[in-house]
Coordinates of C-alpha atoms (C1' of nucleotides) in Angstrom, one line a residue:
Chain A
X1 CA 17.8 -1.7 -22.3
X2 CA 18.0 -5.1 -24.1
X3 CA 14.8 -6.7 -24.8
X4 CA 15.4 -9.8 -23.2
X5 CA 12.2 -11.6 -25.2
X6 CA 11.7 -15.0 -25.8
X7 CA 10.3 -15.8 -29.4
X8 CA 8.1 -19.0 -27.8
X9 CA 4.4 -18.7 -28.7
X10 CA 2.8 -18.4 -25.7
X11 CA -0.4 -20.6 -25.1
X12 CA -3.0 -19.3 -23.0
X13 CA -4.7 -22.0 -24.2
X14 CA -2.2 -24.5 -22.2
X15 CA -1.5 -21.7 -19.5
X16 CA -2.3 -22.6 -16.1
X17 CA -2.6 -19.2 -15.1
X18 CA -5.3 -18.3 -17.5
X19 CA -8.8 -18.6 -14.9
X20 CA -6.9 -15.4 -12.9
X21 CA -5.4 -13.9 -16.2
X22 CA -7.1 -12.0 -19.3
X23 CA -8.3 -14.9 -20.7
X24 CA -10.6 -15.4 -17.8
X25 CA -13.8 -16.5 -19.2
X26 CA -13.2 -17.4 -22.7
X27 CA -14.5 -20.1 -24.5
X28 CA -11.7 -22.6 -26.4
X29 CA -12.0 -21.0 -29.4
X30 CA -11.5 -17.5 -28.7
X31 CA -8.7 -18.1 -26.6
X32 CA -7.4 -19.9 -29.7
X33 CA -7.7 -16.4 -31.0
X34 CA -6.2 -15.0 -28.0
X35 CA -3.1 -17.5 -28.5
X36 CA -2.0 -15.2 -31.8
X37 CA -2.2 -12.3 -29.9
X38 CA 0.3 -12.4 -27.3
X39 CA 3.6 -11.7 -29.1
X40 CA 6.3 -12.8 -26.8
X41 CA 7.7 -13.9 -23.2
X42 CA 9.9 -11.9 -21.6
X43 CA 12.5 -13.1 -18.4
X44 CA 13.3 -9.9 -16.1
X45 CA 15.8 -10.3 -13.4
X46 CA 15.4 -9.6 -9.8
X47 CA 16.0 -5.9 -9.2
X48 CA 15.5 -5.1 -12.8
X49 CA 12.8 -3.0 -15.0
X50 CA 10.3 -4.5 -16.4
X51 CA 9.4 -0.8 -17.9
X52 CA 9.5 2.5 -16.7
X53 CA 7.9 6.0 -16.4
X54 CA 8.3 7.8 -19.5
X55 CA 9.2 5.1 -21.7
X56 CA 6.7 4.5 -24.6
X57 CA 3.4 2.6 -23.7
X58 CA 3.3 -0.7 -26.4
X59 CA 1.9 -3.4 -24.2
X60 CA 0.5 -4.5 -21.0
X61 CA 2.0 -7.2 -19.4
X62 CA 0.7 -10.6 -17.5
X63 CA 2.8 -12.3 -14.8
X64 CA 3.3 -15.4 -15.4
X65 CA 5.8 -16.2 -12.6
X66 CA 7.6 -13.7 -10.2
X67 CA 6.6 -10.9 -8.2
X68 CA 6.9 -7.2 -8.9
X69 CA 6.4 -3.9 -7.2
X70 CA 5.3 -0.7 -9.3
X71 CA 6.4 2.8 -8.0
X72 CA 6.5 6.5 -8.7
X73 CA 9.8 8.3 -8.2
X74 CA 9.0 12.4 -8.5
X75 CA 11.8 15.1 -9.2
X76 CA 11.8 16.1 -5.3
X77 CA 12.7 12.6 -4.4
X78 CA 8.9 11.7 -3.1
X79 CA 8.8 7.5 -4.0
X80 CA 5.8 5.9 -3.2
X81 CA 5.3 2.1 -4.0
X82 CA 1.8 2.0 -6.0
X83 CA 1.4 -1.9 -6.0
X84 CA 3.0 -5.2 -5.8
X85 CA 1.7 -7.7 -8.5
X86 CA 1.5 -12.0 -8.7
X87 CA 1.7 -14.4 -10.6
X88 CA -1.8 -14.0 -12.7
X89 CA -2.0 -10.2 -12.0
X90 CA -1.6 -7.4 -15.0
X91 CA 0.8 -4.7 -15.1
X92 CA 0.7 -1.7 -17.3
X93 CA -2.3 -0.3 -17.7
X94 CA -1.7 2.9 -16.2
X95 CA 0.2 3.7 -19.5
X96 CA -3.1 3.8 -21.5
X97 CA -4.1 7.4 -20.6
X98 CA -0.5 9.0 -22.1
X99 CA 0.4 6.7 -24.1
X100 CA 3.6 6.5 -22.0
X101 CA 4.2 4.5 -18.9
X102 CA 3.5 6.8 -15.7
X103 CA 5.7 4.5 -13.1
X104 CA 8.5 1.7 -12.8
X105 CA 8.1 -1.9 -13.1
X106 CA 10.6 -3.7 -11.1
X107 CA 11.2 -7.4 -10.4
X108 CA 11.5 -8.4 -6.7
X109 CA 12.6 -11.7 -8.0
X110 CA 13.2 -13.6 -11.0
X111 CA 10.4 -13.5 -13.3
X112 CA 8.5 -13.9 -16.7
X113 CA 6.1 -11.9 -18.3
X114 CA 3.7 -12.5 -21.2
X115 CA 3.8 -9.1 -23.0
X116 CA 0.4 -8.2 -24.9
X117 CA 1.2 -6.1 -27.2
X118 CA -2.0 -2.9 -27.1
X119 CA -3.0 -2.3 -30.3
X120 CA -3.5 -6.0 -31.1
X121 CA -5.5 -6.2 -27.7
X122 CA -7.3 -3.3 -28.7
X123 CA -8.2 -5.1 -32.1
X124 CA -8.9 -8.2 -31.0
X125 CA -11.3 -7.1 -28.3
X126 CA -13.3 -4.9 -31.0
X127 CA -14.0 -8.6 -32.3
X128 CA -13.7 -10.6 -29.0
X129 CA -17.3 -9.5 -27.4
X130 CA -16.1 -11.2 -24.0
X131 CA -12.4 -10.6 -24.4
X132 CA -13.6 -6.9 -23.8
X133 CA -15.7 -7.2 -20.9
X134 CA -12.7 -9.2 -18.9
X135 CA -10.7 -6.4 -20.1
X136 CA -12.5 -3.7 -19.1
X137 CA -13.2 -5.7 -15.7
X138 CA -9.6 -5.7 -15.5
X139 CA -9.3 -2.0 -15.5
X140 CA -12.3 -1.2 -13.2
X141 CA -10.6 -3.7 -11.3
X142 CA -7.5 -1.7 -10.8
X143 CA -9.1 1.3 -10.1
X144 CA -11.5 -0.4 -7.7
X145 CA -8.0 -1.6 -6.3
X146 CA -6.6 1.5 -5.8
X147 CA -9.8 2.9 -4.2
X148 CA -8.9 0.3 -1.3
X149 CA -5.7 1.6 -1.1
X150 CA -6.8 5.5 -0.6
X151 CA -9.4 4.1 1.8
X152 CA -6.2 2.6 3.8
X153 CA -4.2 5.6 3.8
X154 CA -6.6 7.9 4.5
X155 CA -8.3 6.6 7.1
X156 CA -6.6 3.4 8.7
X157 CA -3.9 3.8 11.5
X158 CA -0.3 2.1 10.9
X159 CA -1.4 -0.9 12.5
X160 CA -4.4 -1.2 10.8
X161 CA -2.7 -0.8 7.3
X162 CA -0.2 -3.1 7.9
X163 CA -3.1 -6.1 9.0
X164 CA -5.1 -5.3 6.0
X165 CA -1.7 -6.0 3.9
X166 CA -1.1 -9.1 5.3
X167 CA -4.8 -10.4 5.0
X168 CA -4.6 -9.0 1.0
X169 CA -1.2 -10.7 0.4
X170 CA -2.5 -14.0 2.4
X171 CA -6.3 -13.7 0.2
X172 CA -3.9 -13.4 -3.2
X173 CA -1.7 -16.5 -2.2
X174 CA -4.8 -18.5 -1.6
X175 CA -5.9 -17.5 -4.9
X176 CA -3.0 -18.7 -6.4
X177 CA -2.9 -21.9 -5.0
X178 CA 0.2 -20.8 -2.6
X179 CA -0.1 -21.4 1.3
X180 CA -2.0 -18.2 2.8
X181 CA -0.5 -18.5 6.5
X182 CA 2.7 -19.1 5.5
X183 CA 4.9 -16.7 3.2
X184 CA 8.0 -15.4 2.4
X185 CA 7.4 -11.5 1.8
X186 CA 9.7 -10.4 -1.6
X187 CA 9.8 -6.7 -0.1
X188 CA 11.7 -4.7 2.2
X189 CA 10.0 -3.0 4.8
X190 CA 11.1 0.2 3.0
X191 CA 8.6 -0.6 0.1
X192 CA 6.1 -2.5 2.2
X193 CA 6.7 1.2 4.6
X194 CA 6.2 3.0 1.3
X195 CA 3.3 1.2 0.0
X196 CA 1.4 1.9 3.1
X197 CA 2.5 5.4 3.6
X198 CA 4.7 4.9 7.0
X199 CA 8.3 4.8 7.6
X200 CA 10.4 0.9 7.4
X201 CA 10.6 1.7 11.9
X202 CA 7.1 2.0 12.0
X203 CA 6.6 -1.3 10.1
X204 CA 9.1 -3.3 12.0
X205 CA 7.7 -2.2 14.9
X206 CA 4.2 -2.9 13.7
X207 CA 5.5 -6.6 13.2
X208 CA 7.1 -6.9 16.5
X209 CA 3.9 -5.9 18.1
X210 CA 1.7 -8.2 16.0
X211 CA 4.2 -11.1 17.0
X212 CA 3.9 -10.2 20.9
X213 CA 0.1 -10.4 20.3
X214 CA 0.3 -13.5 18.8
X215 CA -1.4 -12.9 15.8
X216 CA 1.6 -13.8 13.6
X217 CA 5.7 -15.1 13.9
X218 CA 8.0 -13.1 11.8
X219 CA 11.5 -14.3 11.2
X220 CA 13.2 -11.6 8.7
X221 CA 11.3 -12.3 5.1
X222 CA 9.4 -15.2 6.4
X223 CA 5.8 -14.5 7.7
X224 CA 3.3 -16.8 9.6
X225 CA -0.1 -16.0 10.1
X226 CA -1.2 -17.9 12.9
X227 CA -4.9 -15.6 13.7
X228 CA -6.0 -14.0 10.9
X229 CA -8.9 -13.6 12.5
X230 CA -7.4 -11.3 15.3
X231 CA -5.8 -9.7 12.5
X232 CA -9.2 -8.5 10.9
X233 CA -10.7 -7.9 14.3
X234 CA -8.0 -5.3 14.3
X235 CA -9.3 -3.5 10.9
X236 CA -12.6 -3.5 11.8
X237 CA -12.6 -1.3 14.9
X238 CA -12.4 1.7 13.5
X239 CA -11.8 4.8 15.7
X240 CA -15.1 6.2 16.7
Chain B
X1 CA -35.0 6.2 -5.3
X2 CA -37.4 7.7 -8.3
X3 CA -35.0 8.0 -11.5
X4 CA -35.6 11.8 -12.2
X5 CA -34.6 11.2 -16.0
X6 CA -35.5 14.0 -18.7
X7 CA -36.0 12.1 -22.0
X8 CA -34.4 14.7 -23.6
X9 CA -32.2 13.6 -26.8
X10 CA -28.9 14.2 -25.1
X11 CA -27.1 16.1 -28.6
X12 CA -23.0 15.4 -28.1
X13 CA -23.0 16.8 -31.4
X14 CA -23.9 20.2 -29.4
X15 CA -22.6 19.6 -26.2
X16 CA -20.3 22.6 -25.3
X17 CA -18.2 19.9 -23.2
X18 CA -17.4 17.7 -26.2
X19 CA -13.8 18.7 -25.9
X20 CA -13.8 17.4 -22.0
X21 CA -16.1 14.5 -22.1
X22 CA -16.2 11.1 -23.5
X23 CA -16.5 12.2 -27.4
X24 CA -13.0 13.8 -26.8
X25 CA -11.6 13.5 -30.6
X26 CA -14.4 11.9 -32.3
X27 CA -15.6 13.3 -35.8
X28 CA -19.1 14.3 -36.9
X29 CA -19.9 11.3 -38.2
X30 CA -19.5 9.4 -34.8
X31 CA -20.3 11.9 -32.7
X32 CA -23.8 11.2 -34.4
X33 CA -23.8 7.1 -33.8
X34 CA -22.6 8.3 -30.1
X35 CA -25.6 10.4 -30.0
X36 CA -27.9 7.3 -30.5
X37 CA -26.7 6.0 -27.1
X38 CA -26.9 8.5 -24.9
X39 CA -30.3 7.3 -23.1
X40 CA -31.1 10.3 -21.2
X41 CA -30.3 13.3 -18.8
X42 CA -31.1 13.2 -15.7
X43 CA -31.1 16.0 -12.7
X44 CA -30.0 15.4 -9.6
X45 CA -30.3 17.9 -6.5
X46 CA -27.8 18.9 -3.5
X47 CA -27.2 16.1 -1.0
X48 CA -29.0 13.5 -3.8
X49 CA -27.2 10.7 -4.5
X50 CA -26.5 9.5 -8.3
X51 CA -26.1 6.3 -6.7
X52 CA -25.4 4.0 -4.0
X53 CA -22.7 1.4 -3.1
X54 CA -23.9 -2.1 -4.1
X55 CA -26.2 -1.0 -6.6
X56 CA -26.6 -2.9 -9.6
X57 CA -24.4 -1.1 -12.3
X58 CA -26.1 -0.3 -15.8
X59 CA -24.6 3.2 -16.8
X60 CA -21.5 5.4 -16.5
X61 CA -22.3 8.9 -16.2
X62 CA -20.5 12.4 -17.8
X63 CA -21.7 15.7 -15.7
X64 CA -23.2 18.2 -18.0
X65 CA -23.2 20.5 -14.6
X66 CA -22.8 20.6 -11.2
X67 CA -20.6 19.0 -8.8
X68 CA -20.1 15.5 -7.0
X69 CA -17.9 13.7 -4.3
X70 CA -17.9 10.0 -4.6
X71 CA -17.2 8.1 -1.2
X72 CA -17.0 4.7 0.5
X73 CA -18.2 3.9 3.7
X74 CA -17.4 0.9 5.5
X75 CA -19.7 -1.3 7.8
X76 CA -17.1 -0.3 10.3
X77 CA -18.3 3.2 10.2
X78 CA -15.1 4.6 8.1
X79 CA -15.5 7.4 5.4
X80 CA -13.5 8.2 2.9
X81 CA -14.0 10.5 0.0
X82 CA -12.5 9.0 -3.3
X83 CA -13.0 12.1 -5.6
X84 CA -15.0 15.3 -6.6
X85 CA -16.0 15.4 -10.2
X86 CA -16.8 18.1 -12.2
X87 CA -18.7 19.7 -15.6
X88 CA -17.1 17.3 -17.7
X89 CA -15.8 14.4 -16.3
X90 CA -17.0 10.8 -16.0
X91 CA -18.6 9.2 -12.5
X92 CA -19.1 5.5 -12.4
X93 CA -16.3 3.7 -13.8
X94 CA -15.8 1.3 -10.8
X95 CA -18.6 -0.5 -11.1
X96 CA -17.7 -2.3 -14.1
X97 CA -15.4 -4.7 -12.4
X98 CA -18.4 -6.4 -10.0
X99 CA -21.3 -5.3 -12.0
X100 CA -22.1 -3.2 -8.6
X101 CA -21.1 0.1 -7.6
X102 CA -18.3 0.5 -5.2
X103 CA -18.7 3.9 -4.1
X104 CA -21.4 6.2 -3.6
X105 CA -21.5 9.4 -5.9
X106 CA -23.3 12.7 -4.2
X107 CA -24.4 15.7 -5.7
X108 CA -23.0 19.0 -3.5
X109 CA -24.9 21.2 -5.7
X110 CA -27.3 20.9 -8.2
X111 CA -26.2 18.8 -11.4
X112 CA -27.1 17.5 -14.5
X113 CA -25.5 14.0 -15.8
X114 CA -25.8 12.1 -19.0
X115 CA -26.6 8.7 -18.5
X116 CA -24.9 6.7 -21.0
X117 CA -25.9 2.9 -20.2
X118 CA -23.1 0.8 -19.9
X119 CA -24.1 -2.4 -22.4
X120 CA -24.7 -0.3 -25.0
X121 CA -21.0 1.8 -24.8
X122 CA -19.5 -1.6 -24.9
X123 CA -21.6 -1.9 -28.3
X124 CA -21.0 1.2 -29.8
X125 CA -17.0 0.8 -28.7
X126 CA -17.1 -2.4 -30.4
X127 CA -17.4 -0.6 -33.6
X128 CA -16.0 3.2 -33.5
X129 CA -12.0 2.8 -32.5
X130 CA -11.8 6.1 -31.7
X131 CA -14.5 5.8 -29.0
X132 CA -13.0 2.1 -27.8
X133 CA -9.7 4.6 -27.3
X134 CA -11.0 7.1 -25.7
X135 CA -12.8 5.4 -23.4
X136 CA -9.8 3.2 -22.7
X137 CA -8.2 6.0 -22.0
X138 CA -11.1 7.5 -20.0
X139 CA -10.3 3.9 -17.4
X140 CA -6.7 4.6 -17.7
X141 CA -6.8 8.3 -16.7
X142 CA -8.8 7.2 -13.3
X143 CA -6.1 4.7 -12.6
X144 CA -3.5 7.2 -13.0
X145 CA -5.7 10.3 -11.2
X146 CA -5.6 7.6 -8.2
X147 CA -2.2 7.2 -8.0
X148 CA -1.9 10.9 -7.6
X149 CA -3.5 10.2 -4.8
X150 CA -2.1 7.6 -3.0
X151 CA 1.0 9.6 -4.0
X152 CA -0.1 12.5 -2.0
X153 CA -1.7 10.2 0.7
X154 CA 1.0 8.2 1.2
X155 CA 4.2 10.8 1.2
X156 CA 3.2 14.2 1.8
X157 CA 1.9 15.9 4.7
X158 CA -0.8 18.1 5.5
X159 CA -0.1 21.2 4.1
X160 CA 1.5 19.5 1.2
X161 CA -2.1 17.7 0.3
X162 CA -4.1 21.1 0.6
X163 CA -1.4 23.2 -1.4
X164 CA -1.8 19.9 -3.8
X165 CA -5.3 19.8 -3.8
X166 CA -5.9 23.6 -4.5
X167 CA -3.6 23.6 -7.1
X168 CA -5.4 20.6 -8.8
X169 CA -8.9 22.3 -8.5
X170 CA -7.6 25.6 -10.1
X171 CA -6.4 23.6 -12.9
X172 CA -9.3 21.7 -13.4
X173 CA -11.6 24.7 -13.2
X174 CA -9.1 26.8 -16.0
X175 CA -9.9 23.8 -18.3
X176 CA -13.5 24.4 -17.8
X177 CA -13.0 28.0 -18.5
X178 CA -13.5 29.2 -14.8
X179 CA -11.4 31.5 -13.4
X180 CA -8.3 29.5 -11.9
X181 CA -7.6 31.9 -8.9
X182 CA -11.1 33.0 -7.5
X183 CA -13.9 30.1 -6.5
X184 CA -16.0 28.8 -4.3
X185 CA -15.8 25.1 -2.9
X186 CA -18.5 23.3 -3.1
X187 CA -17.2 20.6 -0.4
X188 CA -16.9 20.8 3.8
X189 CA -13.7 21.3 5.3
X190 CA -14.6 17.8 6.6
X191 CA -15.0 16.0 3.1
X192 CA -11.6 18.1 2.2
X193 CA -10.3 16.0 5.1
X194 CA -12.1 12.7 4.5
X195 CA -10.5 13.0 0.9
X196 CA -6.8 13.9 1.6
X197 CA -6.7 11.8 5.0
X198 CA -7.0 14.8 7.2
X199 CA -9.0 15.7 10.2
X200 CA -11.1 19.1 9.6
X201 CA -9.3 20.6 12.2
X202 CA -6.1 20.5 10.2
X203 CA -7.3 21.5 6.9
X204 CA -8.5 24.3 8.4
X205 CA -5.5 25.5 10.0
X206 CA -4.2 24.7 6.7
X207 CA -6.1 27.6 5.1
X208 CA -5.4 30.0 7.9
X209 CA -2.2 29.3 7.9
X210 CA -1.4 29.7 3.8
X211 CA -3.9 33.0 4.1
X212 CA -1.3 34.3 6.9
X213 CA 1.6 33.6 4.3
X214 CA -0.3 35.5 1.4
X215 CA -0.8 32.8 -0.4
X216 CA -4.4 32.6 -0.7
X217 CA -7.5 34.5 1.2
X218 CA -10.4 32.3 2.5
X219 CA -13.8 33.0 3.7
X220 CA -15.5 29.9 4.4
X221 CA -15.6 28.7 0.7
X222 CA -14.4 31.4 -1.3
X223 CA -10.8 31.2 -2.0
X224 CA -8.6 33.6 -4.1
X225 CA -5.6 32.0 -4.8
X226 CA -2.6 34.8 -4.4
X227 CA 0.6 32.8 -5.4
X228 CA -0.1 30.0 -7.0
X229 CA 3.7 29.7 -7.8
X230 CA 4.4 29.8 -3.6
X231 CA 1.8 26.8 -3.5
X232 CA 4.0 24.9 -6.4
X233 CA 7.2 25.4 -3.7
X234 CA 5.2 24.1 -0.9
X235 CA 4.6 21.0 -2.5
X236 CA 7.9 21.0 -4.3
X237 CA 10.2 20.5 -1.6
X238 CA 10.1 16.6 -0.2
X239 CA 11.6 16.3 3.5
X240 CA 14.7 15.3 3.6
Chain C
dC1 C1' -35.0 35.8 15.0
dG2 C1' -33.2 31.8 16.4
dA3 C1' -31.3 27.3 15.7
dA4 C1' -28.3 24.5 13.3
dC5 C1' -24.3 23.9 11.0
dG6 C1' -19.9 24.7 9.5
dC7 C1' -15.7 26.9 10.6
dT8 C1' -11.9 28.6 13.5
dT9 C1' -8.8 28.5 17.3
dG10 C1' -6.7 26.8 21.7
dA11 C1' -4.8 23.4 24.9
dC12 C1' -3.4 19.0 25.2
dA13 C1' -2.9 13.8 23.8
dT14 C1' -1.5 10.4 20.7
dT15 C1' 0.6 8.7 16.8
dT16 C1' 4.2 8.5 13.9
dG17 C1' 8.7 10.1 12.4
dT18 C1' 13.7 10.9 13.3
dC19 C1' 18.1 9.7 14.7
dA20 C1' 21.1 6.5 16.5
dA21 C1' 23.0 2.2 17.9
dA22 C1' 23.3 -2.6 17.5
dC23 C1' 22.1 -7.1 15.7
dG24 C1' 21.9 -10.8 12.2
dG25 C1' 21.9 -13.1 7.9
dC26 C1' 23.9 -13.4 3.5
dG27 C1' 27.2 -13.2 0.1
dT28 C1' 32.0 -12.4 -1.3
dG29 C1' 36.6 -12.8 -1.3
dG30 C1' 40.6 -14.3 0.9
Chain D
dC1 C1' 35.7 -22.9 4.6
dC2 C1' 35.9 -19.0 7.3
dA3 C1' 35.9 -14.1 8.1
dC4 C1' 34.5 -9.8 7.0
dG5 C1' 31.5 -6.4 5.5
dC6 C1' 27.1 -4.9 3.8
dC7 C1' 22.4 -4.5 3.9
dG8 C1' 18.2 -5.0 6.0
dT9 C1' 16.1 -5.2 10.3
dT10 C1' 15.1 -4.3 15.2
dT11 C1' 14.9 -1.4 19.2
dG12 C1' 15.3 2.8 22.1
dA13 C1' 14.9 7.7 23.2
dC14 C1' 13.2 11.7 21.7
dA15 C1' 10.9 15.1 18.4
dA16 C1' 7.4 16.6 15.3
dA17 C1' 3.1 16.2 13.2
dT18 C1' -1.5 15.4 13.5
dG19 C1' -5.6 14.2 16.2
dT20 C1' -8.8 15.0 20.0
dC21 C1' -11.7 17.7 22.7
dA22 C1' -13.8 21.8 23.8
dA23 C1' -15.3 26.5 23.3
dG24 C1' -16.9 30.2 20.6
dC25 C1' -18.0 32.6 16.3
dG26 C1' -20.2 33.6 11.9
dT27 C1' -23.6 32.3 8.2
dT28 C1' -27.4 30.6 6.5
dC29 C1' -31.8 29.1 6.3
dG30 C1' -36.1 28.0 8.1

DNA sequence: CGAACGCTTGACATTTGTCAAACGGCGTGG
DNA sequence: CCACGCCGTTTGACAAATGTCAAGCGTTCG
């Protein structure tokens, strides 16, 4: 796989990503630290790896434009979509525990990455006092993360899991600055399916019924939230 | 809640779990800085909770004994069981991202837990790499148990979670030096369920229905596992 | 000894998956 | 520029898996 890297220094200091990224928090002069850290940009084409399982883990990687999914492909054929990251969001860090990366990377559209490499984040946060907290937030934050997600598939219904995706991806585009009612989704219902633990029909047909209700217009990709209130009426009944 | 600490040194350098826990790797020398930080031991009895969702967070926690679920229940009035931790392993880790614990952790039987408050591991990490590193990779192993679950959540089916979850207990008791084949469960058919997104109803016909293969025996929570190997197939085989 | 709790089992309901057909948008090549 | 073909999506009919409700049993603990 050719490391298609870009030798740019990359300036969290001039980033406009950097109050949702690791530097989060950091005073001028730290993240003047920070700047030496990260090693390199790297461009990754729609469709194509930004890493995956098995490789060695070097670095964890920030998004600083594009959208990925992250997934787990077994040796029975079981593939199950673990996460779709932003713009802002961290990929990677699963690969801590082995040293090697446990699932894929993939690009659902054109995008670039600052890659940080993990021994020099390791060193610097030993001397960064709050470079380490926002990591370690970082990684209670994924595993917080996750913890919604098991709470989802074990114990919403498909039409529950598939409102309480829309209302995250909507809450993440606000966050970013992007319109929250109005998106175009960078998944297939396969991996949006996968994600949630139900099968692309029951998806589709999830959307179809959400548009009868009113709650939302969905034209192939494009999705308009137009009650996101009814939406989270619909998560919060839980059965019984 | 009265703190039922024991101000007992807590001595890592004689824990008997040192190869499981936290000081996984660390020399003599550290072990005795790490020593200094472990504030106290606690005891905590069946059906007592170690702590509550929304609590402030001040400490992580490594079980010296005993046995916990950790859960989250929503205002909605959902339940879902996020783990069981044993001898060993680490309880608390999500509460570093908001500063609050996100889940509740239970004792199901009488247990024992070091307290090791959270401020001063950040310290101590600050200056022994080999701790920073293993507790990094303490956060990263969480992540990565949690995808096994949403793994097993979101693509198998029922009898494909049990066989999955038995098989995982018997390993995790073998590391402990249990016996891997013969134990008692110290959790409800309905916390089984709660955790692998399962009524009761169907993990119990689960059971019966591996004990009527041979593959295990079960009476109420003692289970002999027969054919571990038969379990591996179950799970090995993804429809289609 | 009795009550409460957890577990098992049966009959039936509901949800979701499976299979199949058809539609539509998009990109490619003529 | 248009036509064709591919891929992703939608929808329907039916099947399978799991949930629901209910009854009864065994253990355990007061």
């Amino acid at each position: 796989m050719p490391l298609a890297t870009v030798n740019l220094r990359s300036v969290c200091t001039q980033c406009n990503l950097k109050e949702l990224c690791l530097p989060l928090g950091l005073d001028n002069h730290d993240l003047e630290k920070l700047d030496g850290l990260i090693a390199a940009r790297r461009k990754i084409k729609r469709q194509q790896h930004l890493y995956r399982a098995g490789e060695p883990f070097e670095a964890i990687y920030a998004i600083r434009t594009g959208f990925f999914k992250t997934d787990i492909l077994t040796e029975d054929g079981r593939d199950q979509v673990t996460g779709f990251q932003m713009a802002g969001e961290i990929l990677g860090m699963d690969g801590i525990s082995t040293d090697r990366h446990v699932c894929n990377a993939v690009a659902l559209e054109d995008s670039d990455v600052c890659m940080i490499p993990y021994d020099k984040l390791e060193e610097l946060s030993r001397r960064i006092e709050p470079l380490q907290r926002q990591f370690h937030k970082f990684l209670s934050r994924e595993i917080v993360r996750e913890q919604g997600i098991m709470m989802l598939l074990g114990s919403m219904r498909a039409e529950e899991r598939l409102a309480a995706f829309l209302l995250n991806l909507s809450q993440r585009m606000r966050a970013r600055g992007y319109s929250a009612l109005e998106f175009n989704l960078r998944m297939t219902r396969e991996e949006i399916g996968s994600y949630l633990g139900l099968k692309l029909e029951t998806v589709s047909r999830a959307f179809s019924k959400f548009q009868d209700e009113g709650l939302i217009t969905v034209h192939q990709k494009h999705i308009q939230i137009l009650d996101s209130e009814g939406l989270r009426r619909l998560i919060g009944r839980a059965p019984i």
